[in-house]
């Protein structure tokens, strides 16, 4: 049994806790939050007796295999470095870091300590996205040459996550980061990116619309588009939609988890809805299922001494896309060559 502690008992951490209760071979034995109300409420909800208001005390007092860091980005570096010094494995929520410098420092600290570092980059673990990837890999549409990964909604995310309305950066750093990671997952690493952004909602500080174009090393050109300002007749929050054109056919992941594959043999429609886990609530259930999937993957990696798909090192490439997208948008959508951002 791998023994873990959760640091940060806020809005999204409740999903982590439910998922941990379902993951075989792992148990959360202690909680930490500097907000006493959130700490006590979470402890009571999940029956955890050992609680700490300070992560240094937690690390001194508990014998842990891993920590799950579910705080917002500003505290990731000190907490990751603390955990690395204590030689415990780490899962850290996205966005992993505010700067590539912080991200690289965390990757280096964990490598030097010999501990596993996985970024909780969960969107690629949604079952609909895995189903689409499996179809591409088995050749259902031939060789992909063009793709679109799209997330458009007007869902009120600010109600549960008020910092999204006041932070200096919004949609690319918060949500686009997942959508860019899905593009990497499906089409491989990117060579170039260009982006344009816009703030439509006057009540928030930063951009709520972003359109990005990537040219991947595989030769695929992709469009990654995100919006929290799109008032649709039917809002599909929080579904990521896909369009992929290949040499032999096309793939479309449409609202309501309808995966349509078309090639010379005909058209197939698959229903790839996520299972509704016992604790999950619509419409968040596909994200909640991906939380369970990624946490299970982390424990599998610890048990087999293998590297997580979204290791800290891997996530540097997703973060590099985020930084380059902001740089491009600030420079009239100029094309940024990755590796030189
Ligand atoms: P939140 O503000 O609701 O919760 C963060 C908690 O961390 C707070 O209770 C705060 O008191 C605590 N905290 C902060 N610094 C601390 C420290 N040094 N020691 C102990 N406790 C500390 O935030 P949230 O909305 O739950 O978001 C947390 C992270 O989860 C963010 O990075 C966000 O982007 C991410 N998130 C991810 C997904 C996803 O699908 N992967 C979805 C939503 C949010
Ligand atoms: O914080 C974001 C995330 O990671 O997934 C959706 C979200 O909660 C709001 O954009």
Short mmCIF file of C-alpha atoms and ligand atoms in Angstrom, two decimals:
data_model
loop_
_atom_site.label_atom_id
_atom_site.label_comp_id
_atom_site.label_asym_id
_atom_site.label_seq_id
_atom_site.Cartn_x
_atom_site.Cartn_y
_atom_site.Cartn_z
CA UNK A 1 0.00 0.00 0.00
CA UNK A 2 1.42 3.39 -1.02
CA UNK A 3 0.80 5.98 1.70
CA UNK A 4 0.14 9.53 0.57
CA UNK A 5 -0.78 12.98 1.85
CA UNK A 6 -2.85 15.58 0.06
CA UNK A 7 -1.65 19.19 0.22
CA UNK A 8 -4.39 21.69 -0.64
CA UNK A 9 -7.97 20.80 0.24
CA UNK A 10 -9.78 23.22 -2.05
CA UNK A 11 -12.36 22.96 -4.81
CA UNK A 12 -10.68 20.44 -7.10
CA UNK A 13 -8.93 18.41 -4.40
CA UNK A 14 -12.30 16.94 -3.42
CA UNK A 15 -12.18 15.01 -6.71
CA UNK A 16 -8.68 13.78 -5.91
CA UNK A 17 -9.90 12.47 -2.55
CA UNK A 18 -12.87 10.63 -4.04
CA UNK A 19 -10.60 9.12 -6.68
CA UNK A 20 -7.97 8.06 -4.12
CA UNK A 21 -10.66 6.16 -2.26
CA UNK A 22 -11.20 4.10 -5.45
CA UNK A 23 -7.54 3.55 -6.42
CA UNK A 24 -6.30 0.11 -5.34
CA UNK A 25 -2.97 0.06 -3.56
CA UNK A 26 -3.03 3.68 -2.36
CA UNK A 27 -4.33 5.45 0.73
CA UNK A 28 -4.33 9.09 1.78
CA UNK A 29 -3.33 9.09 5.43
CA UNK A 30 -2.89 12.83 6.08
CA UNK A 31 -4.15 16.17 4.85
CA UNK A 32 -2.61 19.63 4.79
CA UNK A 33 -4.16 23.03 4.14
CA UNK A 34 -3.35 26.42 5.57
CA UNK A 35 -7.10 27.21 5.56
CA UNK A 36 -8.42 25.49 8.68
CA UNK A 37 -12.06 25.38 7.55
CA UNK A 38 -11.24 23.62 4.30
CA UNK A 39 -8.85 21.28 6.10
CA UNK A 40 -11.39 20.24 8.73
CA UNK A 41 -14.26 19.89 6.26
CA UNK A 42 -12.21 17.64 3.98
CA UNK A 43 -10.90 15.61 6.93
CA UNK A 44 -14.44 15.00 8.13
CA UNK A 45 -15.82 14.24 4.66
CA UNK A 46 -13.17 11.57 3.99
CA UNK A 47 -12.51 10.38 7.55
CA UNK A 48 -8.84 11.44 7.71
CA UNK A 49 -7.57 11.93 11.26
CA UNK A 50 -4.12 13.40 10.71
CA UNK A 51 -4.24 17.04 9.62
CA UNK A 52 -1.63 19.78 9.24
CA UNK A 53 -1.75 23.49 8.54
CA UNK A 54 1.88 23.55 7.46
CA UNK A 55 3.51 21.30 4.86
CA UNK A 56 6.89 21.35 6.65
CA UNK A 57 5.24 19.86 9.77
CA UNK A 58 3.47 17.30 7.60
CA UNK A 59 6.71 16.15 6.02
CA UNK A 60 8.50 16.02 9.40
CA UNK A 61 5.76 14.04 11.11
CA UNK A 62 4.55 11.51 8.53
CA UNK A 63 6.22 8.59 6.78
CA UNK A 64 4.94 8.94 3.23
CA UNK A 65 5.48 7.33 -0.13
CA UNK A 66 3.97 10.26 -2.04
CA UNK A 67 2.35 13.69 -1.82
CA UNK A 68 -0.47 14.92 -3.99
CA UNK A 69 -0.13 18.70 -4.42
CA UNK A 70 -3.52 20.23 -5.27
CA UNK A 71 -2.77 23.88 -4.54
CA UNK A 72 -2.80 26.65 -7.15
CA UNK A 73 0.35 27.32 -9.16
CA UNK A 74 2.08 29.90 -6.91
CA UNK A 75 2.94 27.32 -4.24
CA UNK A 76 3.98 24.43 -6.50
CA UNK A 77 7.72 25.12 -6.53
CA UNK A 78 8.27 25.41 -2.76
CA UNK A 79 6.05 22.38 -2.12
CA UNK A 80 7.66 20.22 -4.82
CA UNK A 81 11.14 21.16 -3.58
CA UNK A 82 10.11 20.36 0.01
CA UNK A 83 8.79 16.96 -1.04
CA UNK A 84 11.93 16.27 -3.08
CA UNK A 85 14.10 17.05 -0.03
CA UNK A 86 11.97 14.59 1.95
CA UNK A 87 12.46 11.94 -0.79
CA UNK A 88 8.79 11.31 -1.45
CA UNK A 89 7.20 10.84 -4.87
CA UNK A 90 5.05 13.69 -6.14
CA UNK A 91 1.92 14.40 -8.15
CA UNK A 92 1.47 18.10 -8.78
CA UNK A 93 -1.61 19.77 -10.26
CA UNK A 94 -1.50 21.80 -13.47
CA UNK A 95 -0.48 24.44 -14.34
CA UNK A 96 2.75 22.97 -13.05
CA UNK A 97 4.54 26.35 -12.99
CA UNK A 98 4.16 30.01 -13.84
CA UNK A 99 7.53 30.06 -15.60
CA UNK A 100 9.72 27.55 -17.42
CA UNK A 101 12.48 28.45 -14.99
CA UNK A 102 10.39 27.23 -12.01
CA UNK A 103 9.32 24.13 -13.92
CA UNK A 104 12.89 23.20 -14.84
CA UNK A 105 14.05 23.76 -11.25
CA UNK A 106 11.37 21.34 -10.00
CA UNK A 107 12.27 18.72 -12.60
CA UNK A 108 15.94 19.04 -11.65
CA UNK A 109 15.24 18.87 -7.90
CA UNK A 110 13.17 15.70 -8.22
CA UNK A 111 15.67 14.07 -10.59
CA UNK A 112 18.49 14.81 -8.13
CA UNK A 113 16.42 13.35 -5.28
CA UNK A 114 15.57 10.24 -7.32
CA UNK A 115 11.80 10.64 -6.85
CA UNK A 116 9.01 10.33 -9.41
CA UNK A 117 7.32 13.57 -10.44
CA UNK A 118 4.05 13.44 -12.35
CA UNK A 119 2.03 16.48 -13.40
CA UNK A 120 -1.71 15.97 -12.90
CA UNK A 121 -2.40 16.62 -16.60
CA UNK A 122 -5.58 14.60 -16.71
CA UNK A 123 -7.50 15.61 -19.87
CA UNK A 124 -5.60 13.10 -22.03
CA UNK A 125 -6.86 10.43 -19.59
CA UNK A 126 -10.53 11.05 -20.49
CA UNK A 127 -11.94 7.85 -21.95
CA UNK A 128 -13.26 9.59 -25.08
CA UNK A 129 -9.79 10.99 -25.84
CA UNK A 130 -8.18 7.56 -25.24
CA UNK A 131 -10.78 5.97 -27.58
CA UNK A 132 -9.97 8.50 -30.33
CA UNK A 133 -6.22 7.90 -29.91
CA UNK A 134 -6.75 4.12 -30.11
CA UNK A 135 -8.63 4.52 -33.43
CA UNK A 136 -5.85 6.69 -34.87
CA UNK A 137 -3.22 4.21 -33.70
CA UNK A 138 -4.96 1.24 -35.25
CA UNK A 139 -5.01 3.06 -38.59
CA UNK A 140 -8.77 3.68 -38.90
CA UNK A 141 -8.18 6.95 -40.78
CA UNK A 142 -4.71 6.29 -42.22
CA UNK A 143 -1.99 8.83 -41.54
CA UNK A 144 -3.33 12.01 -39.89
CA UNK A 145 -2.39 15.25 -41.67
CA UNK A 146 -4.72 17.78 -39.98
CA UNK A 147 -6.43 18.09 -36.62
CA UNK A 148 -8.51 20.33 -34.43
CA UNK A 149 -8.88 20.10 -30.67
CA UNK A 150 -11.64 22.39 -29.52
CA UNK A 151 -13.15 23.45 -26.19
CA UNK A 152 -15.83 26.13 -26.41
CA UNK A 153 -18.32 26.97 -23.67
CA UNK A 154 -19.85 29.74 -21.58
CA UNK A 155 -19.96 27.66 -18.37
CA UNK A 156 -19.48 29.78 -15.25
CA UNK A 157 -16.11 28.48 -14.11
CA UNK A 158 -15.53 31.61 -12.01
CA UNK A 159 -18.12 30.53 -9.40
CA UNK A 160 -15.98 27.62 -8.14
CA UNK A 161 -12.60 29.02 -9.18
CA UNK A 162 -12.75 32.80 -8.53
CA UNK A 163 -9.01 33.26 -9.18
CA UNK A 164 -9.68 32.55 -12.87
CA UNK A 165 -11.38 35.96 -13.10
CA UNK A 166 -8.55 37.88 -11.45
CA UNK A 167 -5.30 36.16 -12.50
CA UNK A 168 -3.07 37.91 -15.08
CA UNK A 169 -3.42 34.94 -17.42
CA UNK A 170 -6.55 32.88 -17.93
CA UNK A 171 -7.65 30.56 -20.67
CA UNK A 172 -4.36 29.36 -22.18
CA UNK A 173 -2.73 28.78 -18.79
CA UNK A 174 -5.78 27.24 -17.13
CA UNK A 175 -7.62 25.33 -19.85
CA UNK A 176 -5.63 25.68 -23.07
CA UNK A 177 -2.80 23.86 -21.30
CA UNK A 178 -4.98 20.71 -21.29
CA UNK A 179 -6.10 21.19 -24.88
CA UNK A 180 -2.51 21.72 -26.04
CA UNK A 181 -1.52 18.58 -24.14
CA UNK A 182 -4.25 16.61 -25.96
CA UNK A 183 -2.83 17.91 -29.27
CA UNK A 184 0.63 16.67 -28.22
CA UNK A 185 -0.87 13.34 -27.13
CA UNK A 186 -2.61 12.83 -30.49
CA UNK A 187 -0.17 14.39 -32.96
CA UNK A 188 3.19 14.46 -31.17
CA UNK A 189 5.43 17.36 -30.25
CA UNK A 190 5.12 20.66 -32.06
CA UNK A 191 7.76 22.52 -34.07
CA UNK A 192 5.95 25.86 -34.27
CA UNK A 193 2.96 27.64 -32.78
CA UNK A 194 1.13 30.90 -33.45
CA UNK A 195 -1.75 32.25 -31.40
CA UNK A 196 -4.30 34.98 -31.03
CA UNK A 197 -6.21 35.79 -27.86
CA UNK A 198 -9.13 37.95 -26.85
CA UNK A 199 -10.96 38.99 -23.69
CA UNK A 200 -14.71 39.03 -24.34
CA UNK A 201 -16.09 38.99 -20.77
CA UNK A 202 -15.55 42.51 -19.38
CA UNK A 203 -15.79 41.25 -15.78
CA UNK A 204 -12.54 39.26 -15.88
CA UNK A 205 -8.92 40.36 -16.09
CA UNK A 206 -7.33 38.17 -18.77
CA UNK A 207 -8.08 36.41 -22.05
CA UNK A 208 -11.09 34.09 -22.28
CA UNK A 209 -10.66 33.15 -25.95
CA UNK A 210 -7.57 31.69 -27.64
CA UNK A 211 -6.95 30.27 -31.10
CA UNK A 212 -3.66 28.51 -31.73
CA UNK A 213 -2.12 26.85 -34.79
CA UNK A 214 0.59 24.23 -34.36
CA UNK A 215 2.82 22.47 -36.87
CA UNK A 216 3.86 19.14 -35.38
CA UNK A 217 7.07 17.21 -35.98
CA UNK A 218 4.88 14.42 -37.40
CA UNK A 219 3.78 16.73 -40.22
CA UNK A 220 0.28 17.27 -38.79
CA UNK A 221 -1.03 20.84 -38.69
CA UNK A 222 -3.46 21.38 -35.82
CA UNK A 223 -5.78 24.08 -34.60
CA UNK A 224 -6.29 24.28 -30.82
CA UNK A 225 -9.13 26.59 -29.91
CA UNK A 226 -10.58 27.45 -26.50
CA UNK A 227 -13.29 29.80 -25.37
CA UNK A 228 -15.28 30.55 -22.23
CA UNK A 229 -17.26 33.22 -24.11
CA UNK A 230 -19.20 31.00 -26.52
CA UNK A 231 -22.94 31.02 -25.88
CA UNK A 232 -24.05 27.87 -27.65
CA UNK A 233 -27.59 26.51 -27.95
CA UNK A 234 -26.30 23.43 -26.13
CA UNK A 235 -23.23 23.93 -23.94
CA UNK A 236 -21.01 20.85 -23.99
CA UNK A 237 -18.81 21.81 -20.99
CA UNK A 238 -16.40 20.19 -20.25
CA UNK A 239 -16.07 18.13 -23.43
CA UNK A 240 -13.02 18.48 -25.67
CA UNK A 241 -14.09 17.96 -29.28
CA UNK A 242 -11.87 16.53 -32.00
CA UNK A 243 -11.60 16.66 -35.76
CA UNK A 244 -8.85 14.64 -37.39
CA UNK A 245 -8.39 14.18 -41.14
CA UNK A 246 -6.17 11.33 -42.30
CA UNK A 247 -4.98 9.91 -45.61
CA UNK A 248 -7.72 7.22 -45.52
CA UNK A 249 -10.56 8.82 -43.62
CA UNK A 250 -11.77 11.18 -40.92
CA UNK A 251 -12.44 11.08 -37.18
CA UNK A 252 -14.84 13.38 -35.36
CA UNK A 253 -15.44 13.43 -31.59
CA UNK A 254 -18.71 15.31 -31.31
CA UNK A 255 -20.80 16.58 -28.37
CA UNK A 256 -22.34 13.86 -26.18
CA UNK A 257 -19.26 11.68 -26.68
CA UNK A 258 -20.17 10.55 -30.21
CA UNK A 259 -17.08 9.31 -32.02
CA UNK A 260 -17.65 9.13 -35.79
CA UNK A 261 -15.13 7.37 -38.03
CA UNK A 262 -15.41 7.45 -41.76
CA UNK A 263 -13.26 5.69 -44.37
CA UNK A 264 -13.65 3.74 -47.62
CA UNK A 265 -15.34 0.87 -45.71
CA UNK A 266 -18.12 3.13 -44.45
CA UNK A 267 -19.07 5.13 -41.36
CA UNK A 268 -18.98 3.90 -37.77
CA UNK A 269 -20.42 5.77 -34.81
CA UNK A 270 -19.17 4.77 -31.36
CA UNK A 271 -20.55 6.01 -28.07
CA UNK A 272 -17.57 6.77 -25.86
CA UNK A 273 -19.27 8.36 -22.83
CA UNK A 274 -17.24 8.18 -19.65
CA UNK A 275 -18.57 5.90 -16.95
CA UNK A 276 -20.43 7.84 -14.25
CA UNK A 277 -18.34 6.97 -11.17
CA UNK A 278 -20.34 6.58 -7.95
CA UNK A 279 -19.19 9.96 -6.61
CA UNK A 280 -19.20 11.84 -9.92
CA UNK A 281 -21.60 14.62 -10.87
CA UNK A 282 -22.62 15.74 -14.35
CA UNK A 283 -21.31 17.64 -16.25
CA UNK A 284 -17.93 17.17 -14.51
CA UNK A 285 -17.99 13.37 -14.76
CA UNK A 286 -15.56 13.05 -17.68
CA UNK A 287 -12.98 15.18 -15.85
CA UNK A 288 -13.66 13.26 -12.63
CA UNK A 289 -13.15 9.92 -14.38
CA UNK A 290 -9.84 11.19 -15.80
CA UNK A 291 -8.73 12.12 -12.27
CA UNK A 292 -9.27 8.51 -11.20
CA UNK A 293 -7.48 7.24 -14.34
CA UNK A 294 -4.41 9.45 -13.90
CA UNK A 295 -4.07 8.74 -10.16
CA UNK A 296 -4.31 5.01 -10.88
CA UNK A 297 -1.62 5.46 -13.55
CA UNK A 298 0.62 7.19 -10.98
CA UNK A 299 0.36 4.27 -8.55
CA UNK A 300 0.98 1.80 -11.40
CA UNK A 301 4.13 3.76 -12.27
CA UNK A 302 5.37 3.67 -8.66
CA UNK A 303 4.70 -0.07 -8.47
CA UNK A 304 6.53 -0.80 -11.73
CA UNK A 305 9.24 1.87 -11.40
CA UNK A 306 8.17 3.37 -14.72
CA UNK A 307 7.91 6.98 -15.89
CA UNK A 308 4.43 8.55 -15.92
CA UNK A 309 3.10 9.71 -19.29
CA UNK A 310 2.91 13.26 -18.03
CA UNK A 311 6.12 13.31 -16.01
CA UNK A 312 7.53 16.69 -15.00
CA UNK A 313 10.01 16.36 -17.85
CA UNK A 314 7.24 15.64 -20.36
CA UNK A 315 5.16 18.53 -19.08
CA UNK A 316 7.97 21.00 -19.86
CA UNK A 317 6.93 20.60 -23.50
CA UNK A 318 3.29 21.45 -22.78
CA UNK A 319 4.39 24.44 -20.70
CA UNK A 320 6.69 25.55 -23.48
CA UNK A 321 3.65 25.64 -25.78
CA UNK A 322 1.75 27.76 -23.24
CA UNK A 323 4.61 30.27 -22.97
CA UNK A 324 5.07 30.37 -26.73
CA UNK A 325 1.34 30.92 -27.29
CA UNK A 326 1.36 33.97 -25.01
CA UNK A 327 4.51 35.25 -26.71
CA UNK A 328 2.95 34.83 -30.14
CA UNK A 329 -0.32 36.48 -29.11
CA UNK A 330 1.59 39.45 -27.68
CA UNK A 331 3.53 39.76 -30.94
CA UNK A 332 0.69 39.94 -33.47
CA UNK A 333 0.38 36.15 -33.79
CA UNK A 334 3.94 35.76 -34.98
CA UNK A 335 5.11 32.20 -35.41
CA UNK A 336 7.24 30.92 -32.54
CA UNK A 337 9.71 28.12 -33.18
CA UNK A 338 9.64 25.78 -30.19
CA UNK A 339 12.90 25.47 -28.35
CA UNK A 340 13.57 29.16 -28.98
CA UNK A 341 10.60 30.74 -27.14
P1 LIG B 1 -8.48 26.30 -4.42
O1 LIG B 1 -8.03 27.70 -4.22
O2 LIG B 1 -9.94 25.99 -4.29
O3 LIG B 1 -7.71 25.31 -3.43
C1 LIG B 1 -6.35 25.43 -3.16
C2 LIG B 1 -6.15 25.10 -1.69
O4 LIG B 1 -4.76 25.03 -1.45
C3 LIG B 1 -6.73 26.15 -0.75
O5 LIG B 1 -7.61 25.55 0.18
C4 LIG B 1 -5.49 26.76 -0.08
O6 LIG B 1 -5.72 27.16 1.24
C5 LIG B 1 -4.52 25.62 -0.17
N1 LIG B 1 -3.10 26.01 -0.12
C6 LIG B 1 -2.47 26.91 -0.92
N2 LIG B 1 -1.17 26.97 -0.62
C7 LIG B 1 -0.95 26.09 0.39
C8 LIG B 1 0.19 25.70 1.12
N3 LIG B 1 1.39 26.22 0.90
N4 LIG B 1 0.04 24.76 2.07
C9 LIG B 1 -1.16 24.21 2.32
N5 LIG B 1 -2.29 24.55 1.67
C10 LIG B 1 -2.18 25.48 0.71
O7 LIG B 1 -7.97 25.88 -5.85
P2 LIG B 1 -8.61 24.81 -6.85
O8 LIG B 1 -9.64 25.48 -7.67
O9 LIG B 1 -8.93 23.57 -6.11
O10 LIG B 1 -7.37 24.56 -7.82
C11 LIG B 1 -6.21 23.90 -7.38
C12 LIG B 1 -5.40 23.50 -8.61
O11 LIG B 1 -6.17 22.54 -9.34
C13 LIG B 1 -5.15 24.67 -9.58
O12 LIG B 1 -3.82 24.63 -10.02
C14 LIG B 1 -6.13 24.43 -10.73
O13 LIG B 1 -5.65 24.88 -11.98
C15 LIG B 1 -6.21 22.93 -10.71
N6 LIG B 1 -7.44 22.39 -11.32
C16 LIG B 1 -7.26 21.32 -12.12
C17 LIG B 1 -8.34 20.76 -12.77
C18 LIG B 1 -8.08 19.57 -13.66
O14 LIG B 1 -8.96 19.08 -14.33
N7 LIG B 1 -6.86 19.07 -13.68
C19 LIG B 1 -9.61 21.29 -12.60
C20 LIG B 1 -9.76 22.38 -11.73
C21 LIG B 1 -8.65 22.93 -11.07
O1 LIG B 2 -9.22 24.77 -14.02
C1 LIG B 2 -9.73 24.16 -15.17
C2 LIG B 2 -9.32 22.81 -15.48
O2 LIG B 2 -8.21 22.37 -15.27
O3 LIG B 2 -10.33 22.13 -16.09
C3 LIG B 2 -11.47 22.94 -16.23
C4 LIG B 2 -11.25 24.07 -15.25
O4 LIG B 2 -11.80 23.67 -14.00
C5 LIG B 2 -11.86 25.40 -15.61
O5 LIG B 2 -11.31 25.86 -16.81
#
